[in-house]
Amino acid sequence: MAEAHQAVGFQFTVRPDGVDVKLSQEVIKNIYLSGVTAWEKRAIQFKNGILTGVYPASPSSWLIVVITMMSSLYICIDPSLGMIDTIKDNLPHSRDYISVQTRAVLSAILFATGLWLFLIYLLRYTLKALLSYHGWIFESHGKMSTSTKVWLSLVKMFSGRRPLLYSFQASLPRLPVPSVDDTIHRYLESVRPLLDSEQYNQMEILATDFKNSKAAQLQRYLILKSWWGTNYVSDWWEEYIYLRGRSPIMVNSNFYIMDLLYLTPTHRQAARAGNVVHAMLKYRRKLERGELAPLRALGTVPMCSTQMERIFNTTRIPGIETDTVQHLTDRKHLVVYHKGRFFQVWLYTGGRHLLPSELETQFQRILNDTSEPQLAELKLAALTAGNRVPWARARVKYFSQGGNKVSLDAIESAAFFLTLDDEPQGYDPANTKSLDSYAKSLLHGKCYDRWFDKSFTLISYPNGKMGVNAEHSWADAPIVGHMWEYVLATDCFHLGYTEEGHCKGDVNKGLPHPTRLQWQIPKECQDVIETSYLSAKQIADDVDFHGYLFTEFGKGLIKKCRSSPDAFIQLALQLAQFRDQGVFCLTYESSMTRMFRDGRTETVRSCTSEAVAFVRAMEDAGATNAQRLALFRKAADKHQHMYRLAMTGSGIDRHLFCLYIVSKYLGVDSPFLKKVLSEPWKLSTSQTPQQQLNLVDINKFPKYVGAGGGFGPVADDGYGVSYIIVGENLITFHISSKFSSPDTDSCQFGQHIRKAMLDIQALFKPENDKKTVEHTEHVQRENGKKHI
């Protein structure tokens, strides 16, 4: 067989005088090329490590300082103030070891090196001090103060040139610990519109008692942690919010990201998967070498890149009490699932990535494979979809030795997991339920055809559509979104397809075929798999999903109304929530804290007293539009202020969460913290970021836009709402709830959102009409002047 011949690396025969080994020239060539590539990679990583290590200076600046100090040996001026002579006097004096002239040169070099290192640290700490200033974020949009302009110029000056991905890490400030007084004040302010007078008074008593008794002790430990660690929140957040959860991560934790909304570059499943996987490998290479540009607000203020380290080769490992995140480096294979079979596919040959055409060949071979799944192989991945403890026990008992261990190691060490799905999905304008089906497929699929523990599962559909299901503990959605933007742009604009829809490039049929992973699943393990599947299926069947494209207007019109698009949408969600439920509820909006070292997220409590006043005015027939508009602007300003506080480390919930963790460690009982941490988020919202890389001009290519992503409902009787503001004229909503709740209906909530958006926009119509008339009159006057 051809594949058997390719798989054999050498031949040998046994003779009386020993073993005669005949090495394959092809394999020797591949070994040589692999070694060259590995050393090239190490050299690039070493070089980039030095560049990052000395940033914002450069290695060449060391030479400049050395030359400057060396020149002092030949002039009368001593810039070292005698330190070079002191160093020289302390070097060995014996002529057998070193001459006087050599000692002078060495002294100058040593002093120059010390001075150079000192200047690097000085630059870093100066930049860190500058980045600790956040006054710019509280200024009105489009109105930058003179002090902020000066600050921005200084940041640019100290930021150096051509930074690499991790260049700014050492200069990022630490996340500050807010004062207890400020946090409690903001907390009480946030719950005031949700509680009646009696409930609020009780909460105020609990808060006051906590502040006067236990808070100071807990706060001291947090401040100590903030000094010692790089971030006082992130490690505890990862451990206690994600890894210690024992319930299924499918739907409850994992999230998804969709493909391009309107376009499918090719309808050939293997070809699309080949291009996308190749683009991911290119991204991984840039990531490993640190060659990606760091994300920067205003094009200047750097964001933390720590989370990006674990995009690839990362798996969540189940445990009895807590899971762990396993991150490996430079694994050269991925695992592909298709119709109940697991295949291992090597991603490199001859020291290089497989080309898109070669990957297409490999994936097509899997699609053409008609072999049947092994015993219990079909639903094996359901173990990752069910409760964590049964999976942890099964992993130790049935997958810790023999062939099962080898196969499981192949999955857990893979670069990522790929599912070649057998049911087409995607947005279809003629089918109003197409986005709903697409979202549910990405979020949970059949409950056994995604490896939910992998950092992400890439999902390929028969019609050429793609998508991603991501595990949440290792990073947040913007990190996966960053990678996905790069992949889609590379796929469509750099790699491309032939006229027949195949990947470009020659077809290499000499590659060894993908290999099947082998399993021996005993009856007891089969029972665990089936139990996990039934548990996961019950969760999946209960998810009520509705995807909705709001096309009436978008960011462009909202900005003309002099409003923040995010505040506009959040207030529309409050209005929709009240119309749907008849009451207000605790609302979660995710905000990032990546302007700080190792920052992740903070909560914006969107249901403010100002938002409630606006919603009540909208529902009050006696209120005028002028009154409603005034209340809207006040509520929008409040929301923006809360969002900015969250971004700059002055949020409420992460501080209270960490105080609670310290109280549990110390055995301190706090009724106030217990009450706070037990409050349900019945409306959980998040905005999917877009254009983090700006690789595609969506004004020039309006069809090349993503549909965003979403997540499952957080509360049993609540809604999960994710939205993406696409370009100037489109907003996509992803709404989730549970069928089992008689009080929620995702489709109905989507209708409430649409009406709320239109009702708010109607408040601005007289204002916009007046501006239109004034603009028209101005144009007419100018044209009249030109005519005269």
CSV table of C-alpha atoms in Angstrom, one decimal, residues 55-56 127 130-131 144 148-163 168 296-302:
chain,number,residue,atom,x,y,z
A,55,TYR,CA,12.1,47.4,25.5
A,56,PRO,CA,11.5,50.4,25.2
A,127,LEU,CA,6.1,54.6,31.2
A,130,LEU,CA,2.3,57.5,32.7
A,131,LEU,CA,0.0,54.5,32.0
A,144,MET,CA,-9.3,66.2,24.5
A,148,THR,CA,-4.2,64.7,28.0
A,149,LYS,CA,-2.6,65.8,24.8
A,150,VAL,CA,0.7,66.3,26.6
A,151,TRP,CA,0.3,63.0,28.4
A,152,LEU,CA,-0.4,61.2,25.1
A,153,SER,CA,2.7,62.7,23.6
A,154,LEU,CA,4.8,61.5,26.5
A,155,VAL,CA,3.4,58.0,26.3
A,156,LYS,CA,4.2,57.9,22.6
A,157,MET,CA,7.7,59.2,23.3
A,158,PHE,CA,8.4,56.6,26.0
A,159,SER,CA,6.7,53.7,24.1
A,160,GLY,CA,9.6,53.2,21.7
A,161,ARG,CA,9.3,52.0,18.1
A,162,ARG,CA,7.9,48.8,16.6
A,163,PRO,CA,6.9,47.1,19.8
A,168,PHE,CA,4.8,46.5,27.1
A,296,ARG,CA,-3.5,49.6,21.9
A,297,ALA,CA,-6.4,52.0,22.9
A,298,LEU,CA,-6.3,55.3,21.0
A,299,GLY,CA,-3.5,53.6,19.0
A,300,THR,CA,-1.2,54.4,21.9
A,301,VAL,CA,-2.3,52.9,25.3
A,302,PRO,CA,-1.2,49.3,25.4
